[in-house]
XYZ file of C-alpha atoms in Angstrom:
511
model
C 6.766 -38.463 -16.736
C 8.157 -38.782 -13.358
C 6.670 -41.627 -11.178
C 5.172 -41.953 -7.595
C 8.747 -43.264 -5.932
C 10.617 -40.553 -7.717
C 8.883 -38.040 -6.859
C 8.902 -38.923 -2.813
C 12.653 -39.278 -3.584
C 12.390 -35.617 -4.669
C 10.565 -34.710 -1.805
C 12.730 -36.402 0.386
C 16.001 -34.785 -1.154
C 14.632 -31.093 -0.284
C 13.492 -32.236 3.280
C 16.925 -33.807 4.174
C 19.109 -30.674 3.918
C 17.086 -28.856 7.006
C 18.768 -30.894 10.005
C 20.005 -28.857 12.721
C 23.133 -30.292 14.438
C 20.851 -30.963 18.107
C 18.372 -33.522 15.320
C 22.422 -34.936 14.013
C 22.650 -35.766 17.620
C 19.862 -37.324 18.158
C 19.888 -39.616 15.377
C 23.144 -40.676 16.208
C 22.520 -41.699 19.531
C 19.755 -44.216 17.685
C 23.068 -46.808 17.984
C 20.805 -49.722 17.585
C 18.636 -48.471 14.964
C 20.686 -50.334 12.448
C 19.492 -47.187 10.244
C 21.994 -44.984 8.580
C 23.286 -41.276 9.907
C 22.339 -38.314 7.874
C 25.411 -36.138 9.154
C 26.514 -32.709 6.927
C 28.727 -32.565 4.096
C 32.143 -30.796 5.342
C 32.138 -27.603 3.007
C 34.921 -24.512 3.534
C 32.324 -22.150 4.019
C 34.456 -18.860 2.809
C 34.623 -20.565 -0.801
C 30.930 -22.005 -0.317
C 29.761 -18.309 -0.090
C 32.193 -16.619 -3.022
C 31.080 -18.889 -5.370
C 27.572 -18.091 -4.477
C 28.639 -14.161 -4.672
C 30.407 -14.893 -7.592
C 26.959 -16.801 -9.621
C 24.221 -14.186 -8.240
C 26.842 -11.063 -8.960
C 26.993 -12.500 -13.202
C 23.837 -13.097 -13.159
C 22.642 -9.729 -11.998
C 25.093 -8.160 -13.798
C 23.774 -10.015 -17.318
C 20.483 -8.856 -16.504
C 21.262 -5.178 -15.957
C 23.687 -5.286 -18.474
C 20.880 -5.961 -21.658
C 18.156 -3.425 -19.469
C 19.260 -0.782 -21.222
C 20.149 -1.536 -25.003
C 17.413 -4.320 -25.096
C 14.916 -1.489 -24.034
C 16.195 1.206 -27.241
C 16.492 -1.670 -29.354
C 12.338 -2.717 -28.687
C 11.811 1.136 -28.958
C 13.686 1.097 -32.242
C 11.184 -2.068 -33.041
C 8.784 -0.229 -32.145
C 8.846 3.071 -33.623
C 10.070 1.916 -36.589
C 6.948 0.044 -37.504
C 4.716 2.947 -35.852
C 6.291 5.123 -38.518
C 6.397 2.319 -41.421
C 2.628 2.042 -40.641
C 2.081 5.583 -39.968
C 4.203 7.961 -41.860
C 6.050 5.627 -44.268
C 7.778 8.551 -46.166
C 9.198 10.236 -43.084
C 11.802 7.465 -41.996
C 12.044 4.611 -44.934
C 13.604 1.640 -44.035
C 16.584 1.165 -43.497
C 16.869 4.395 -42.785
C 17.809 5.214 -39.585
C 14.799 7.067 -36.966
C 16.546 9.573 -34.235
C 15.488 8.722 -30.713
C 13.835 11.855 -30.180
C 11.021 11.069 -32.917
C 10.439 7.763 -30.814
C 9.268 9.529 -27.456
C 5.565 9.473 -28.674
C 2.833 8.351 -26.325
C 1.701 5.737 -28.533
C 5.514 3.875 -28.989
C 6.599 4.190 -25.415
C 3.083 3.041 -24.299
C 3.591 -0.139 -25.962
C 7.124 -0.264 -25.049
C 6.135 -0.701 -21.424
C 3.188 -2.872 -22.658
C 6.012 -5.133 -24.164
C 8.006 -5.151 -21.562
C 5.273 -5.776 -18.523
C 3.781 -8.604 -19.874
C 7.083 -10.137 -21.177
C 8.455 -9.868 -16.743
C 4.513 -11.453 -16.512
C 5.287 -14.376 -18.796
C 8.937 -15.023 -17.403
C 7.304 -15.089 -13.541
C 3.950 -17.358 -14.682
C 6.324 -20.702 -15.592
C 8.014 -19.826 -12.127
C 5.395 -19.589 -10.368
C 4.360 -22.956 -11.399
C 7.218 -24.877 -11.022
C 9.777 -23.550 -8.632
C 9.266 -26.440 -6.062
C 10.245 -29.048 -8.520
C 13.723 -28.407 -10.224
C 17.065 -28.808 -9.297
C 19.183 -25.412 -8.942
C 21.579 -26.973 -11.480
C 18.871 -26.461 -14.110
C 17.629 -22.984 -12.400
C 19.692 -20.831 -14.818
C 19.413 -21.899 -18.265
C 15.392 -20.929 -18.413
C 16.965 -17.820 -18.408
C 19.676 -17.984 -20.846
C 17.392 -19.735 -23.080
C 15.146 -17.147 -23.121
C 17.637 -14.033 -23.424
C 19.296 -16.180 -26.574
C 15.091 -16.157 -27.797
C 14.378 -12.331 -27.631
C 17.880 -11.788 -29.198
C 16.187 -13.719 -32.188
C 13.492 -12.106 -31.728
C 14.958 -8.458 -32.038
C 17.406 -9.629 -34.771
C 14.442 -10.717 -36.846
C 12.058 -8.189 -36.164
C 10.819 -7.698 -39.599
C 9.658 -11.129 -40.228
C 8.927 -11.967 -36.117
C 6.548 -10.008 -34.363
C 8.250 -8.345 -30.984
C 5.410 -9.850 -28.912
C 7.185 -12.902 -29.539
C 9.509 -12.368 -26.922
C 6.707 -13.723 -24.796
C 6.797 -17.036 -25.709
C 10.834 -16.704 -24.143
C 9.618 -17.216 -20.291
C 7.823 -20.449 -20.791
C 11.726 -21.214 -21.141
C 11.462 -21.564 -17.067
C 9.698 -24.691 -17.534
C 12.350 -26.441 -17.870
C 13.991 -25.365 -14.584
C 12.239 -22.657 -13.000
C 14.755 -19.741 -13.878
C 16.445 -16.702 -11.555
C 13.669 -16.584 -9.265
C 14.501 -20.479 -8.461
C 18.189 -19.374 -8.395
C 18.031 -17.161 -5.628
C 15.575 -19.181 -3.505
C 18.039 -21.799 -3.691
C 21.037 -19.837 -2.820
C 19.045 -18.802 0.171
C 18.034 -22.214 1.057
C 21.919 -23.875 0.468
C 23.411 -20.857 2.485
C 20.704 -21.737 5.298
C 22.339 -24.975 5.393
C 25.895 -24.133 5.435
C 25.768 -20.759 7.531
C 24.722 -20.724 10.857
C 21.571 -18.784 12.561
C 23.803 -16.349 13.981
C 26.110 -15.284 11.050
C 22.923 -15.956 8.195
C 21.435 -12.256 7.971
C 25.458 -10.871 7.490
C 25.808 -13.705 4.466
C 22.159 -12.216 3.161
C 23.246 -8.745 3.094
C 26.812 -9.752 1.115
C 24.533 -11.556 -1.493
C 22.778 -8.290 -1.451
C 25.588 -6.417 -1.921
C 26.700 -8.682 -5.017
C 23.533 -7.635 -7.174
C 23.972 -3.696 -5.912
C 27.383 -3.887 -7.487
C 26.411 -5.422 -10.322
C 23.778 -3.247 -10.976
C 26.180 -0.202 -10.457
C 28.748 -1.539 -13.184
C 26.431 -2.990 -15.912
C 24.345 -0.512 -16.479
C 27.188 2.398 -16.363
C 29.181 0.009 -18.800
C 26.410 -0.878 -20.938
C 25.486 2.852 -21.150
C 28.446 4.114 -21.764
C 29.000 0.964 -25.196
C 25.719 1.849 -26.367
C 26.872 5.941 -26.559
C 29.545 4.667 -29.043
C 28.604 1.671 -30.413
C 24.887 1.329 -30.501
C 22.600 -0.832 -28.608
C 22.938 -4.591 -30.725
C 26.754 -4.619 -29.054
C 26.574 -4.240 -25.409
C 22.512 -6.472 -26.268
C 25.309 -9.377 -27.602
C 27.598 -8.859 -24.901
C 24.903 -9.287 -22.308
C 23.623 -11.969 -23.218
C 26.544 -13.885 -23.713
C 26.887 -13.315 -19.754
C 24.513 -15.056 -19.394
C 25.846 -18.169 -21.053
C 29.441 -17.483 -18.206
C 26.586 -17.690 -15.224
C 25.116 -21.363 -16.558
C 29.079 -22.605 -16.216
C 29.678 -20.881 -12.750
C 26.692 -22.814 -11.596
C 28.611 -26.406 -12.024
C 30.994 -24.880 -9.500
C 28.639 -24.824 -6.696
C 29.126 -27.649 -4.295
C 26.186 -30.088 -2.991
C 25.006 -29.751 0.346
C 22.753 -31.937 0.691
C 23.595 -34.395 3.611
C 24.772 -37.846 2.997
C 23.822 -41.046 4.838
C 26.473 -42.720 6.740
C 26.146 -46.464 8.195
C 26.960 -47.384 11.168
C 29.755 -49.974 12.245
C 28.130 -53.186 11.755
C 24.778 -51.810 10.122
C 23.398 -53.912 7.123
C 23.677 -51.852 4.014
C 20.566 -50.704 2.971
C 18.951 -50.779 -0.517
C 19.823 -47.492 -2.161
C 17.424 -44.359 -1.720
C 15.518 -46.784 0.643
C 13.963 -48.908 -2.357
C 13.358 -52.421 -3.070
C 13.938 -52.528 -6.776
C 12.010 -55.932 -7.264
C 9.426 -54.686 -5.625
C 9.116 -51.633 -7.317
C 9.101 -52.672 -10.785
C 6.570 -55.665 -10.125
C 4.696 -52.606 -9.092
C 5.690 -50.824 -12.502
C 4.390 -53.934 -14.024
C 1.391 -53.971 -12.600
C 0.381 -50.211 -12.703
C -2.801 -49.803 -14.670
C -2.741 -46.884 -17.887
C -3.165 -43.311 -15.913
C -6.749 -42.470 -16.822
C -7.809 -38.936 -16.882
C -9.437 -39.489 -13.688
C -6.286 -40.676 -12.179
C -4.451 -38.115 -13.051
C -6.595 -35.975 -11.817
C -6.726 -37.743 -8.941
C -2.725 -37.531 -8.499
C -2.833 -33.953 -8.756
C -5.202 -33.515 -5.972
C -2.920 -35.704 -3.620
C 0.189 -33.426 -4.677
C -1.705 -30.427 -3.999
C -2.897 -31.987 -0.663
C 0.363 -33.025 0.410
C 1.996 -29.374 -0.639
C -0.434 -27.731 0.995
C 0.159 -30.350 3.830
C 3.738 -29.542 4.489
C 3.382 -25.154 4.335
C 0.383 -25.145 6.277
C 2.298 -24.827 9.817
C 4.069 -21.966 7.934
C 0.459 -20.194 7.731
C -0.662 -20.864 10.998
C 0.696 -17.645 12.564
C -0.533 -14.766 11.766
C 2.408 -12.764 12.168
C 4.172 -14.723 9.611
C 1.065 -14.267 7.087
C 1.624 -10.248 7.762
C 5.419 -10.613 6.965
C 4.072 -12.855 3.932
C 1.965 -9.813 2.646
C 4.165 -7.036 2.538
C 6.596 -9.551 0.684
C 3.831 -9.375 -1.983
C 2.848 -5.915 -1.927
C 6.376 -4.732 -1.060
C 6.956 -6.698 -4.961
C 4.125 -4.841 -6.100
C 5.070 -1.251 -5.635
C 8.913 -2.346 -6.669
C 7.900 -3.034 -10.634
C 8.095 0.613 -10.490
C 11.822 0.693 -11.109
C 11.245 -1.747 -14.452
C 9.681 1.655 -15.407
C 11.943 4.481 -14.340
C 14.092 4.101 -17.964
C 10.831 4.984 -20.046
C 9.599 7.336 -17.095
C 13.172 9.666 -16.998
C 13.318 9.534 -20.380
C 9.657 10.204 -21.459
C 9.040 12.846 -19.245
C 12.322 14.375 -18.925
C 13.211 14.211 -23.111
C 16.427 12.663 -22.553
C 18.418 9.363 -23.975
C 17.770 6.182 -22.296
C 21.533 5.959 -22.680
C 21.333 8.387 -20.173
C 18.525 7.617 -18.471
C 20.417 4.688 -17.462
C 23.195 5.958 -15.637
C 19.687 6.052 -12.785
C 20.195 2.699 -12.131
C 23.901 3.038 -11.409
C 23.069 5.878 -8.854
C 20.746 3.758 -7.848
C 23.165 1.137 -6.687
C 25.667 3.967 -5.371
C 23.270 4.680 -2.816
C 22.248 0.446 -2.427
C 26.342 0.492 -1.822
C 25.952 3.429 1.091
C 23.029 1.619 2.273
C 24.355 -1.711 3.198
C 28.006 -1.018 4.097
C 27.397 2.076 6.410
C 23.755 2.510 6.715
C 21.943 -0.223 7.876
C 25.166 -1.861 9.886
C 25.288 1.299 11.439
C 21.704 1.875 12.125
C 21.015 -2.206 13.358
C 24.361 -1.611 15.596
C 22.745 1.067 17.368
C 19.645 -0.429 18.018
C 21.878 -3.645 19.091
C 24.040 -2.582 21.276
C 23.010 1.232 22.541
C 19.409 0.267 22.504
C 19.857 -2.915 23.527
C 16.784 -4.122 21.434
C 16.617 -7.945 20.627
C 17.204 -9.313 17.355
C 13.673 -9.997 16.601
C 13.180 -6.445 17.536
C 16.022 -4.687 15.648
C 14.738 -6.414 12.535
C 10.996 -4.869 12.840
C 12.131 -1.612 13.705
C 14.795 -1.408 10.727
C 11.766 -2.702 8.260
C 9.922 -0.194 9.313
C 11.887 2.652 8.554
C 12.685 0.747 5.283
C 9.573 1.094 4.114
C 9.067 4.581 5.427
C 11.866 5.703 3.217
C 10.364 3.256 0.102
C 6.812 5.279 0.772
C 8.133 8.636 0.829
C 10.842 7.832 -1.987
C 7.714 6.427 -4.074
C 5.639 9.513 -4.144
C 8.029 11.707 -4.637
C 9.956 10.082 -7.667
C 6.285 10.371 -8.859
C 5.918 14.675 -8.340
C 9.380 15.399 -9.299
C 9.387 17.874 -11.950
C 12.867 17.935 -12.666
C 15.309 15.497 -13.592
C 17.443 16.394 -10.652
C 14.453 16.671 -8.025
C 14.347 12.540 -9.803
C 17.226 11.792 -8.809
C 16.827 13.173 -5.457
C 13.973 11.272 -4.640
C 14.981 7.962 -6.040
C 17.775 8.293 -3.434
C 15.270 8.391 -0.894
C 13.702 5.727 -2.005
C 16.845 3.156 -2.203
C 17.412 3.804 1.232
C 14.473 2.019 2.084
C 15.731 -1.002 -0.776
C 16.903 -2.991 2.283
C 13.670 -3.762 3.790
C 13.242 -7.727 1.865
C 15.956 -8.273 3.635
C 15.899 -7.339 6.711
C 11.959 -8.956 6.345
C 13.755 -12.528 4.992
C 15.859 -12.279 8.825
C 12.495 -11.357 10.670
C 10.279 -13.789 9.298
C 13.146 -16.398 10.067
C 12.377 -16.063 13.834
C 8.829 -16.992 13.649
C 9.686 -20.847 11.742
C 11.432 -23.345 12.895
C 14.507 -23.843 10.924
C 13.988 -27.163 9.428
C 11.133 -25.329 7.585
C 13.392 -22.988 5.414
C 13.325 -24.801 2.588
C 9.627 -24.811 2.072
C 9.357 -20.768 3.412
C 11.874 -19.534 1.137
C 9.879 -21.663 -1.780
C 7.240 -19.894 -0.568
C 8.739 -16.441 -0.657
C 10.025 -16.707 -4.016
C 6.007 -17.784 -5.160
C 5.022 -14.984 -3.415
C 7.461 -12.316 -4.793
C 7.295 -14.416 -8.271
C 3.290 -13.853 -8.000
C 3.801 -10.195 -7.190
C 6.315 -9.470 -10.411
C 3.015 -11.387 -12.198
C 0.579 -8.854 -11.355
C 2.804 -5.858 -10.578
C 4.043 -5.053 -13.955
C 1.039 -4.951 -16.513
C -0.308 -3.066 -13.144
C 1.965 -0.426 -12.855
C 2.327 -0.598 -16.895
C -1.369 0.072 -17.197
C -1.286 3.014 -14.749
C 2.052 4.492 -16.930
C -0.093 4.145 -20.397
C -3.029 5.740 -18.845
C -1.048 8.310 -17.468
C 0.679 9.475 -20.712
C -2.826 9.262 -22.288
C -4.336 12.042 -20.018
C -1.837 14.614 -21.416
C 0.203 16.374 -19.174
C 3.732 14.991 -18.988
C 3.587 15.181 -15.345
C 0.934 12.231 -15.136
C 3.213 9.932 -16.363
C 4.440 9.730 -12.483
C 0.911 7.869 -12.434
C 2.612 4.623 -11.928
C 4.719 6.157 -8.778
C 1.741 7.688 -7.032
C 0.592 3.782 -7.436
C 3.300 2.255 -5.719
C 3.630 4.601 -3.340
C -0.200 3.750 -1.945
C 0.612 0.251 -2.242
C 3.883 0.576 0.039
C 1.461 2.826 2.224
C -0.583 -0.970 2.967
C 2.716 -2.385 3.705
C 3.725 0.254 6.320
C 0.512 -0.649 7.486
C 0.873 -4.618 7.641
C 4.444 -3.734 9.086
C 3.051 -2.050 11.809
C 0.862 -4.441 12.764
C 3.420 -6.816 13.289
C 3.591 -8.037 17.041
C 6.813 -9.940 18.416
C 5.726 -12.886 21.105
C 6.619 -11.734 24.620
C 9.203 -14.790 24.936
C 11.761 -13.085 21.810
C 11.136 -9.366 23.805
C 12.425 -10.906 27.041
């Protein structure tokens, strides 16, 4: 267990990073302090923000890459024991069963079941520990845990499905993607500058749209020929490449420099005598110490985010980071949905996510540059500004896209809609720059920790939510109420086009 002084060394290691050069400056002119400089690592920002590209794009492209042929592979799980339980003579193992027999209510109900509460389970150990690893350790949770359901499938007739489950308490260990990301955002605050930050946030963005345009249009295509255990093997093994990329990622956390002629100081700040005659003399933690330790870390958490709170515009941006999470599970869906109500392959089915990411492509090289350019520079609208007015057409276009992917009776009319509703995909972005402008920048760290709770709470409750609504749904009959789950999301995106436009920009930022 980690003591008291390591943990404030912890603490103190995730503070550190958030000096701004005018706080540099102001230490250094301390001259007879005696106390060492915290100054910035020097870091070639161009390779800095590749490698960063380069981890977030593999890792994206792992995950989409297994979407598909992990889903047919649980609905082959699945149908093969509804029929072995069922109708044992129709389909006797090994025996292959054709995909169309497997587009029952009952086996893509619990397909979705499967798959809700598995995203619930990998977002629960998250949730509870992503302010206390290291990003080094941020991606193997999730390598761990795709190696585990590959078991999992593999041995299938001796290992229950659910116990692909037991795979996200993996993140325990370090926290897993949701961790990842927050601290990509968090290192690039610290190497990019204010001014160039939202362009670097959009090229992460970027990565994962192109990754999500080739993986699933590759693993589609494999799992046509080959069947869905090859490209499953292949994607996971991806995510083995993204644990090794990680090593390449430089530190940036700043280092302490002494000054000519300063004594040099005890490392991290400790007197090591003095410590362990502490050690020594610690008493056995009781229950009711421990207890009592975990009120005083609560305390002090709660301590530190509480000025993030404290306005209520950034407590609106907050919420529609939740909700906005929400209505999104809808897409973890939109495999079983196309190909449930449409009767086609989820080999097929899959080539929606690639469109998908066609039209994320569109969105964030010509759209939205185009779009925050006008407002810019014809407009003349402030930053602050630009940023509210592009989130709320964002989720405009998520709204509208929402309900209609929902009443589309055709395939096509599908497709249409999701386009409509990836236009609006750039709105946590464009919220991430917003909600920048209303906390002082040597709070990142502990807003983007609290962004990824928020969005890793949301992914929590969002997909046995929406899951729920799809079983119940294909339960009332009609193939046109499996949309159920759309017409869902699209009422929850209505209360964030409400929060958004409650939203009010201080007079100073309008000036």
């Amino acid at each position: 267990m980690m003591d008291d002084a390591e943990l404030d060394l912890m603490n103190t290691e995730q503070d550190d990073p958030l000096l701004q050069t005018d706080e540099e400056e102001a230490v250094e002119s301390m001259s007879n302090s005696g106390e060492p400089v915290i100054v910035r690592r020097k870091l070639n920002q161009t390779k800095f923000i590749i490698i960063c590209i380069v981890v977030l794009f593999v890792l994206d492209f792992a995950a989409f890459f297994d979407l598909i042929p992990q889903t047919r592979i649980f609905e082959l799980i699945v149908c093969r024991n509804y029929f072995d339980k069922h109708h044992p003579d129709r389909f006797p193992y090994p025996q292959d069963i054709p995909e169309s027999e497997c587009k029952t209510n009952t086996v893509q109900s619990q397909v979705a079941y499967i798959q809700a509460i598995g995203a619930s389970f990998d977002a629960l150990p998250t949730f509870m520990q992503a302010s206390s690893y290291f990003f080094l350790m941020a991606n193997w949770p999730t390598t761990l845990g795709a190696y585990w359901a590959l078991f999992v499938c593999s041995f299938y007739r001796y290992v229950p499905l659910q116990a692909i489950w037991i795979g996200g308490f993996f993140a325990l260990i370090g926290g897993g993607p949701g961790v990842t990301n927050a601290m990509v955002m968090t290192m690039i605050s610290d190497v990019i500058d204010e001014a160039n930050r939202s362009t670097v946030y959009f090229q992460t963005s970027l990565a994962a749209v192109v990754a999500q345009l080739l993986a699933p249009a590759i693993g589609s295509a494999m799992m046509m020929k080959l069947g869905p255990w090859v490209p499953y093997f292949f994607g996971t093994a991806f995510f083995t490449v993204c644990c090794l990329l990680i090593l390449l990622v430089p530190e940036t956390i700043p280092i302490q420099v002494l000054k000519p002629g300063a004594a040099h100081p005890t490392p991290s700040g400790f007197d090591h005598c003095s410590v362990r005659e502490s050690l020594e003399a610690r008493p056995p933690i009781s229950r009711f110490s421990l207890a009592s330790k975990m009120k005083t870390l609560f305390a002090t958490a709660w301590k530190e985010t509480k000025l993030i709170f404290s306005n209520r515009t950034v407590l609106l941006i907050l919420s529609t980071f939740l909700l906005s999470t929400l209505g999104r599970k809808q897409v973890d869906l939109l495999l079983l949905y196309a190909s449930t109500r449409y009767e086609i392959t989820l080999s097929k089915a899959g080539f929606v996510h690639s469109f998908m990411a066609c039209v994320s492509i569109v969105l964030l090289l010509l759209v939205l540059p185009l779009t925050s350019s006008y407002l810019s520079k014809t407009l003349k609208l402030p930053s602050s500004e630009k940023d509210l007015w592009l989130s709320k057409i964002s989720i405009v276009l998520l709204t509208i896209g929402s309900f209609a992917i929902g009443f589309s009776p055709t395939f096509v009319s599908m497709i249409c809609a999701v386009a409509i509703y990836t236009l609006g995909c750039g709105f946590n972005a464009v919220c991430l720059s917003l909600i920048s402008a209303f906390v002082d920048p040597k709070y990142s760290a502990r807003l983007y920790s609290v962004i990824s709770l928020i969005i890793m709470m949301g992914t929590l409750i969002g997909g046995p939510l929406l899951a729920g609504l799809f079983n119940l749904g294909l339960n009332l009959g009609s193939s046109a109420w499996a949309g159920l789950p759309f017409f869902g999301s699209g009422v929850v995106h209505t209360f964030v086009l409400l929060s958004v436009w409650l939203i009010r920009l201080p007079s100073v930022q309008l000036e």
